[in-house]
XYZ file of C-alpha atoms in Angstrom:
519
model
C 0.144 0.112 -0.091
C 1.377 3.725 -0.754
C 2.507 5.533 2.423
C 0.442 8.110 3.855
C 3.176 10.839 2.260
C 2.437 9.078 -1.421
C -1.361 8.893 -0.890
C -2.064 12.347 -0.164
C -0.274 13.487 -3.277
C -2.785 12.691 -5.659
C -6.765 12.668 -6.153
C -7.797 9.747 -8.044
C -6.388 6.493 -9.373
C -6.926 5.789 -13.277
C -7.073 2.635 -15.150
C -4.065 0.626 -15.549
C -1.378 1.102 -18.236
C 0.583 -1.887 -19.491
C 4.396 -1.890 -20.037
C 5.791 -4.875 -21.885
C 9.572 -5.676 -21.060
C 11.418 -8.586 -22.608
C 14.255 -8.991 -20.075
C 16.042 -11.399 -22.334
C 16.783 -8.919 -25.210
C 19.089 -6.226 -24.320
C 20.043 -3.573 -26.790
C 22.729 -0.875 -27.178
C 24.711 -0.245 -24.158
C 23.925 2.830 -22.279
C 26.968 4.738 -21.798
C 27.768 6.041 -17.906
C 28.598 9.157 -19.997
C 24.970 10.388 -20.483
C 25.214 11.190 -16.610
C 27.976 13.552 -17.352
C 28.216 17.090 -15.760
C 29.274 20.635 -16.769
C 31.247 23.241 -14.880
C 31.656 26.607 -16.416
C 33.189 29.784 -15.073
C 29.649 31.266 -14.790
C 28.483 32.840 -11.640
C 29.233 30.550 -8.317
C 29.577 27.567 -10.329
C 33.544 27.663 -9.922
C 34.462 30.111 -7.443
C 31.946 29.331 -3.919
C 30.558 26.271 -5.721
C 33.604 23.896 -6.623
C 36.404 25.979 -5.486
C 36.404 28.197 -2.040
C 40.311 28.556 -1.835
C 42.704 26.990 0.889
C 41.986 29.851 3.480
C 38.155 29.217 3.489
C 36.413 28.416 6.518
C 34.231 25.901 4.370
C 35.962 22.779 4.912
C 38.377 22.139 1.454
C 41.112 20.181 0.171
C 43.758 22.162 -1.474
C 40.802 24.974 -2.099
C 38.210 22.210 -3.476
C 34.995 22.006 -1.082
C 34.973 18.410 0.346
C 31.448 18.412 0.853
C 30.598 18.935 -2.991
C 32.987 16.247 -4.011
C 31.500 13.931 -1.582
C 28.135 14.482 -3.093
C 29.008 14.165 -6.421
C 31.108 10.712 -5.917
C 27.883 9.359 -4.495
C 26.295 10.064 -8.285
C 29.417 8.389 -9.705
C 29.718 11.300 -12.205
C 31.364 9.902 -15.045
C 33.078 13.142 -16.734
C 33.306 16.859 -16.196
C 33.061 19.583 -18.758
C 35.055 22.468 -18.126
C 36.181 25.562 -18.740
C 32.808 26.296 -20.556
C 30.477 27.102 -22.393
C 30.740 30.536 -23.953
C 33.542 31.122 -21.331
C 35.904 28.381 -23.219
C 36.375 30.403 -26.142
C 37.669 33.468 -24.525
C 39.717 31.236 -22.007
C 43.709 31.024 -22.643
C 44.701 28.176 -20.678
C 48.444 29.604 -20.152
C 47.070 32.377 -17.881
C 45.880 29.665 -15.533
C 48.910 28.039 -14.584
C 51.934 28.743 -12.489
C 51.656 30.470 -8.858
C 48.261 31.785 -8.443
C 49.834 35.268 -7.446
C 51.272 35.589 -10.735
C 48.594 34.728 -12.897
C 47.074 37.218 -15.069
C 43.437 38.573 -14.729
C 40.742 38.281 -17.082
C 37.264 39.824 -17.838
C 34.173 37.334 -18.020
C 32.693 39.219 -20.409
C 29.700 36.514 -20.792
C 28.756 35.823 -17.240
C 28.386 39.077 -15.242
C 31.300 40.994 -16.888
C 33.134 40.291 -13.783
C 36.972 40.031 -13.387
C 38.367 36.827 -12.618
C 41.955 36.249 -11.104
C 42.298 32.900 -12.971
C 43.195 30.904 -9.381
C 41.372 27.960 -10.447
C 42.904 26.678 -13.977
C 44.194 23.529 -15.397
C 45.947 21.990 -12.386
C 43.024 22.863 -10.149
C 40.695 21.088 -12.481
C 42.404 18.122 -13.268
C 43.018 17.717 -9.203
C 39.278 18.023 -9.165
C 38.745 15.486 -11.575
C 41.232 13.213 -9.701
C 39.335 13.788 -6.330
C 35.980 12.686 -7.978
C 37.227 10.161 -9.638
C 35.746 11.173 -13.308
C 36.948 11.591 -16.625
C 38.209 15.238 -17.590
C 36.198 16.784 -20.520
C 38.276 19.653 -21.766
C 36.484 22.378 -24.011
C 39.042 23.952 -26.077
C 39.025 27.523 -27.651
C 38.423 28.157 -31.256
C 36.570 31.375 -31.241
C 39.472 33.542 -29.925
C 42.432 31.139 -29.684
C 44.837 29.418 -31.970
C 45.680 25.995 -33.372
C 49.013 26.326 -31.507
C 47.343 27.048 -28.358
C 45.155 24.137 -28.507
C 47.757 21.692 -29.522
C 50.113 22.746 -26.735
C 47.507 22.595 -24.344
C 46.818 18.867 -25.021
C 50.523 18.331 -24.937
C 50.931 20.231 -21.350
C 48.351 17.664 -20.280
C 49.113 14.422 -21.719
C 52.697 14.266 -22.626
C 55.243 12.262 -20.543
C 58.439 13.186 -21.865
C 60.673 16.201 -21.936
C 58.797 17.906 -24.403
C 58.464 21.879 -24.038
C 54.919 21.971 -22.566
C 55.577 18.684 -20.549
C 58.696 20.366 -19.019
C 56.570 23.389 -18.236
C 54.054 21.082 -16.558
C 56.623 19.625 -14.357
C 58.133 23.400 -13.560
C 54.457 23.903 -12.368
C 54.444 21.120 -9.992
C 52.899 17.949 -11.876
C 55.555 15.309 -12.936
C 52.995 12.772 -14.364
C 50.864 13.584 -17.349
C 47.185 13.391 -16.748
C 44.380 11.399 -18.705
C 42.470 13.457 -20.792
C 39.832 11.469 -22.617
C 37.523 13.875 -24.009
C 38.405 17.325 -25.801
C 35.714 19.643 -27.652
C 36.696 21.433 -30.591
C 34.955 24.726 -29.730
C 31.690 25.728 -28.258
C 28.461 26.878 -29.890
C 30.533 28.197 -32.814
C 27.160 29.492 -34.211
C 26.696 31.784 -31.571
C 29.332 32.996 -28.649
C 32.143 30.716 -30.007
C 32.707 32.832 -32.975
C 29.269 33.575 -34.867
C 30.675 31.274 -37.419
C 28.618 29.927 -40.368
C 28.877 25.964 -40.236
C 30.584 25.799 -43.758
C 33.344 28.037 -41.611
C 33.554 25.984 -38.723
C 33.555 22.649 -40.478
C 37.008 23.537 -41.850
C 38.115 24.805 -38.648
C 36.942 21.839 -37.032
C 39.010 19.450 -39.298
C 41.944 21.711 -38.993
C 41.908 22.248 -34.970
C 41.089 18.483 -34.398
C 44.238 17.253 -36.230
C 46.598 18.898 -33.797
C 44.681 17.824 -30.746
C 47.000 14.767 -30.670
C 47.472 11.548 -29.092
C 50.278 11.852 -26.541
C 52.012 9.131 -24.267
C 49.531 6.283 -25.017
C 46.484 9.304 -24.317
C 44.051 8.474 -26.753
C 41.745 11.682 -27.318
C 38.130 11.584 -28.118
C 37.226 14.744 -30.064
C 33.801 16.533 -29.999
C 33.194 19.059 -32.668
C 30.585 21.804 -31.650
C 27.425 20.901 -32.837
C 24.164 22.357 -33.513
C 21.481 24.747 -31.706
C 18.192 22.504 -31.217
C 16.525 22.190 -34.399
C 19.492 23.278 -37.039
C 19.566 19.976 -38.867
C 22.055 22.027 -41.560
C 24.603 22.201 -39.029
C 24.520 18.465 -38.543
C 24.437 17.845 -42.130
C 27.296 20.094 -43.187
C 29.491 18.534 -40.205
C 28.867 14.942 -41.485
C 29.419 15.805 -44.992
C 32.933 16.839 -43.820
C 34.152 13.593 -43.009
C 36.403 12.127 -45.807
C 35.200 8.640 -45.717
C 32.572 6.912 -43.132
C 31.899 3.967 -45.263
C 34.057 1.317 -43.246
C 32.190 -0.678 -41.033
C 34.247 -0.081 -37.876
C 37.377 2.004 -36.864
C 37.566 5.666 -35.401
C 36.088 8.178 -37.496
C 38.515 11.054 -38.212
C 39.663 14.037 -37.425
C 36.824 14.219 -34.970
C 34.777 11.386 -33.506
C 31.346 13.084 -32.458
C 29.433 16.075 -32.855
C 27.574 18.048 -29.908
C 24.053 19.259 -29.693
C 22.400 21.709 -27.382
C 18.868 22.176 -26.124
C 17.225 23.920 -23.134
C 13.998 23.728 -21.585
C 12.005 26.663 -20.820
C 8.254 27.821 -21.005
C 8.889 31.161 -22.461
C 11.241 32.997 -24.830
C 14.754 33.744 -24.452
C 14.046 37.214 -23.113
C 11.510 35.929 -20.579
C 12.037 32.176 -19.853
C 9.447 31.473 -17.300
C 9.997 31.004 -13.449
C 11.266 28.438 -11.789
C 9.099 28.603 -8.799
C 5.973 30.512 -9.667
C 4.106 28.455 -12.322
C 0.516 27.259 -12.763
C -0.455 23.749 -14.017
C -0.635 24.737 -17.886
C 3.219 25.819 -17.494
C 4.064 22.405 -15.632
C 2.750 20.546 -18.641
C 4.346 23.066 -20.973
C 7.772 22.415 -19.467
C 7.459 18.768 -19.785
C 6.237 18.752 -23.374
C 9.063 20.847 -24.389
C 11.732 18.486 -22.486
C 10.108 15.683 -24.611
C 11.144 17.671 -27.489
C 14.542 16.194 -26.942
C 13.487 13.013 -28.395
C 12.618 14.213 -31.592
C 15.780 16.049 -31.703
C 17.502 12.848 -31.101
C 15.583 11.219 -33.861
C 16.005 13.856 -36.479
C 19.616 14.402 -35.881
C 20.179 10.590 -35.787
C 18.374 10.421 -39.229
C 20.653 12.835 -41.036
C 23.861 11.180 -39.363
C 22.527 7.710 -40.321
C 22.759 8.855 -43.978
C 26.193 9.874 -44.034
C 27.236 7.006 -41.302
C 24.901 4.162 -41.700
C 27.634 2.180 -39.463
C 27.504 4.731 -36.731
C 31.246 5.572 -36.273
C 30.252 8.938 -35.335
C 28.481 9.670 -31.792
C 26.468 12.144 -30.592
C 27.468 14.166 -27.368
C 24.401 16.176 -25.883
C 27.105 18.497 -23.743
C 24.565 21.005 -22.707
C 20.901 20.221 -21.589
C 18.505 21.188 -18.911
C 16.168 23.810 -17.766
C 16.661 27.351 -18.213
C 14.160 29.808 -16.066
C 14.618 33.569 -15.348
C 17.291 33.924 -12.421
C 16.157 34.340 -8.938
C 15.179 37.797 -7.789
C 17.621 39.815 -6.128
C 20.593 37.740 -7.842
C 23.096 38.642 -10.532
C 21.331 38.265 -13.890
C 24.610 37.177 -15.278
C 25.080 34.629 -12.723
C 21.893 32.076 -13.885
C 21.191 31.235 -10.437
C 17.626 29.519 -10.504
C 15.739 27.423 -7.648
C 15.659 23.790 -8.692
C 12.139 21.761 -7.925
C 10.312 18.969 -8.573
C 9.456 19.911 -12.181
C 13.135 20.087 -12.942
C 13.574 16.434 -11.494
C 10.671 15.101 -14.020
C 12.394 17.045 -16.627
C 15.707 15.130 -16.067
C 14.081 11.936 -15.974
C 12.185 12.240 -19.294
C 15.557 13.108 -20.949
C 17.222 10.265 -19.343
C 14.457 7.955 -20.870
C 15.295 9.629 -24.154
C 18.875 9.198 -24.177
C 18.350 5.111 -23.205
C 16.187 4.833 -26.222
C 18.933 6.553 -28.511
C 21.919 4.636 -26.892
C 22.896 3.642 -30.133
C 23.872 6.970 -31.166
C 24.190 9.329 -28.063
C 27.289 8.490 -25.724
C 27.829 11.309 -23.851
C 25.472 14.147 -22.344
C 26.208 16.811 -19.902
C 23.618 18.603 -17.510
C 24.034 22.607 -17.542
C 25.231 22.819 -14.700
C 26.584 21.063 -11.946
C 26.532 23.526 -9.025
C 24.799 26.986 -8.522
C 23.969 27.356 -12.212
C 20.807 26.407 -14.296
C 19.499 23.180 -13.490
C 22.257 22.479 -10.971
C 22.742 19.106 -8.784
C 23.863 21.205 -5.850
C 23.355 24.728 -4.119
C 25.706 26.194 -1.889
C 24.570 29.109 0.267
C 26.802 32.044 -0.179
C 26.287 33.075 3.489
C 26.363 30.148 5.357
C 28.351 27.747 3.250
C 25.416 25.246 3.443
C 25.005 22.514 0.812
C 21.602 21.173 -0.609
C 21.142 18.305 -2.995
C 18.218 19.468 -5.471
C 15.477 17.395 -6.639
C 17.403 16.893 -9.944
C 20.439 15.530 -8.097
C 18.028 12.500 -6.715
C 17.094 11.697 -10.335
C 20.745 11.381 -11.054
C 21.645 9.140 -8.037
C 18.203 6.868 -8.550
C 19.901 6.061 -12.031
C 23.266 4.790 -11.341
C 21.946 1.440 -11.941
C 21.760 2.311 -15.560
C 25.345 3.407 -16.165
C 27.057 1.108 -18.670
C 23.812 -1.468 -18.675
C 21.952 -2.733 -21.704
C 18.880 -0.721 -22.951
C 15.772 -2.813 -22.626
C 12.861 -1.674 -25.290
C 9.639 -0.580 -23.220
C 6.314 -0.662 -24.670
C 3.943 1.107 -23.004
C 0.143 0.453 -24.166
C -2.931 2.606 -23.023
C -0.695 5.626 -21.375
C -3.046 8.634 -21.192
C -2.113 11.951 -22.766
C -2.676 15.675 -22.345
C -3.006 18.087 -25.311
C -0.201 20.576 -25.173
C 0.758 23.227 -27.854
C -0.967 21.289 -30.662
C 0.243 17.879 -29.861
C -0.254 15.063 -27.093
C 1.777 14.663 -24.079
C 2.089 11.118 -22.956
C 1.710 11.365 -18.946
C 3.716 8.375 -18.384
C 7.844 7.812 -19.542
C 9.610 4.577 -19.132
C 12.880 2.875 -20.012
C 14.758 0.160 -18.629
C 18.168 -1.819 -18.676
C 19.678 -4.633 -17.490
C 23.150 -5.649 -16.354
C 24.055 -9.119 -15.301
C 21.422 -10.526 -13.015
C 19.722 -7.201 -12.448
C 17.221 -4.619 -14.194
C 16.261 -1.285 -13.455
C 12.977 0.256 -14.919
C 12.578 3.877 -14.920
C 8.912 5.347 -14.459
C 7.786 8.983 -14.447
C 4.126 9.937 -13.691
C 3.767 13.530 -15.477
C -0.045 13.929 -14.438
C -0.406 16.707 -11.895
C -2.943 15.296 -9.597
C -3.735 11.537 -10.447
C -1.906 8.593 -9.197
C -1.137 5.943 -12.235
C -0.901 2.457 -12.146
C 1.330 0.547 -14.331
C 1.153 -3.231 -14.810
C 4.883 -4.387 -16.110
C 4.595 -7.356 -18.368
C 8.021 -8.767 -17.848
C 9.119 -11.441 -20.040
C 12.064 -13.816 -20.636
C 13.385 -14.193 -17.274
C 12.286 -14.861 -13.853
C 12.006 -12.048 -11.212
C 13.205 -13.191 -7.863
C 13.350 -10.079 -6.161
C 12.163 -6.634 -6.323
C 12.265 -3.212 -4.543
C 11.261 0.553 -5.807
C 11.997 3.983 -4.823
C 10.045 7.324 -5.776
C 10.622 10.959 -5.864
C 7.798 13.295 -5.245
C 6.535 16.047 -3.006
C 3.285 17.459 -2.085
C 3.570 20.429 -4.337
C 4.409 20.870 -7.835
C 7.160 23.685 -6.943
C 8.416 21.690 -3.810
C 12.160 22.058 -3.783
C 14.999 21.765 -0.972
C 16.477 24.554 1.212
C 19.281 24.564 3.835
C 16.226 24.857 6.335
C 14.467 21.865 4.563
C 17.200 19.800 2.692
C 14.768 16.951 2.189
C 11.598 18.411 1.228
C 12.093 16.508 -2.183
C 13.956 13.158 -1.637
C 13.386 9.689 -2.829
C 11.800 7.171 -0.240
C 10.575 3.364 -0.430
C 8.025 2.886 -3.074
C 5.508 0.837 -1.427
C 3.178 0.735 -4.529
C 4.640 -2.679 -5.687
C 2.546 -5.860 -6.032
C 3.311 -8.873 -8.094
C 0.902 -10.114 -10.755
C 0.528 -13.370 -12.846
C 2.848 -11.574 -15.480
C 5.090 -9.428 -13.820
C 4.631 -6.531 -11.354
C 2.147 -3.710 -10.777
C 3.464 -0.344 -9.714
C 1.171 2.412 -8.260
C 2.760 5.627 -9.418
C 1.904 8.755 -7.218
C 1.064 11.620 -8.990
C 4.056 13.988 -10.243
C 6.341 11.532 -9.172
C 9.531 9.645 -10.294
C 10.346 5.987 -9.642
C 12.780 3.277 -9.978
C 12.152 -0.533 -9.717
C 14.978 -2.539 -9.270
C 14.991 -6.458 -10.120
C 16.938 -9.251 -9.471
C 16.626 -12.133 -12.195
C 17.185 -15.626 -12.311
């Protein structure tokens, strides 16, 4: 039976929905890297978020907040993208190395027009990655940088011998090279990364990628700045820029993936909508626009399939999430917004889409990790308190999908709601299997009604089951230093065995995971 907390969130229970899952027919591998993160020099993401300096009263290790590291390690974050974003194409990496007191200052013209002292640079970022146990995803400067600058950065990071850049790294205190698996060739070249036409950028992407070399056994996966949302022409031209993709296997060259950026909002770029003050219609509008990601993955994937039927080139959604108007009283250039249950469900339906497109999507990066946009963590500037957001909990509940094999979920009888001339399915689902386990994700988008989902499980016997659910009393519920668990996962009591599988009662406006042990 549902708990009292789960029961009072809804007003009714509708007819059952059927979800058919063949547990013995695994599909494409869901890369753990779709659960990647993004840390830009923007607002209080780096300074005050990840980095407080060694003299701070906030507990830290070499200036890096230990509570942030601990919280993110629990998510098993697979990669971290840095230094941007728009900031990347203004960033010159040699300004951020050497003694901190000698580093030149710079103007962060994109985000708040503030002056930064470059105290957080390459060594600090790589130290952070080692503390997190995560892979580095470096975003290189194409917009205002040079081929030589980018070439020297990868040499500085990864070369082991006595080359000029390796020697410079040692002089700055790091003897052994780092591993840098992922390198971005520019960011949003169609906008803040240079306002280029795709025909211009395609040539630059080939040129810059050539000089991001593999040193000392470090194999780099190069990701060219891809399309903004529905811009299929950008993807078309980049795919045409490859010399030959006819081979069935092998590494595509000179780069290996294209990026894609898409943000969810209910208004325009000038007035994006409120993070907290929204009505039921805006609830559904946000979720409908989040589901547009499925169409984007399908359409860009179709373009890529025409040129690359063997799927040697991958798609990386390295910026996604909600983008609301900034919180009142905060710097408009810092993009600080509250994070509610609605944001959590935006995340859950994105992950369902990424799982279904695991054959092409190999990485995704939520924007952003701390204190910016759809953040995992919020830090209080006055008290130093750390808050885990509802979106954080969706990431944590999904760790079982990391590097698991996707399972098709055939949902039948799901209700819909008319939104913007289309129909919004009110139940979203995905599933995966790994060894003798399976994990099923279920999202009930209905703002007021519980939903019963009958899981028709085929192909393998289920020996054990358990569930967790994330919901709250209100659609705009969120966590604060005073109420840090207003939105937090609890045990899902509404599980019942049936002749064909499991019956799940999903509370209204909730996200749930069902974990199975298989014979």
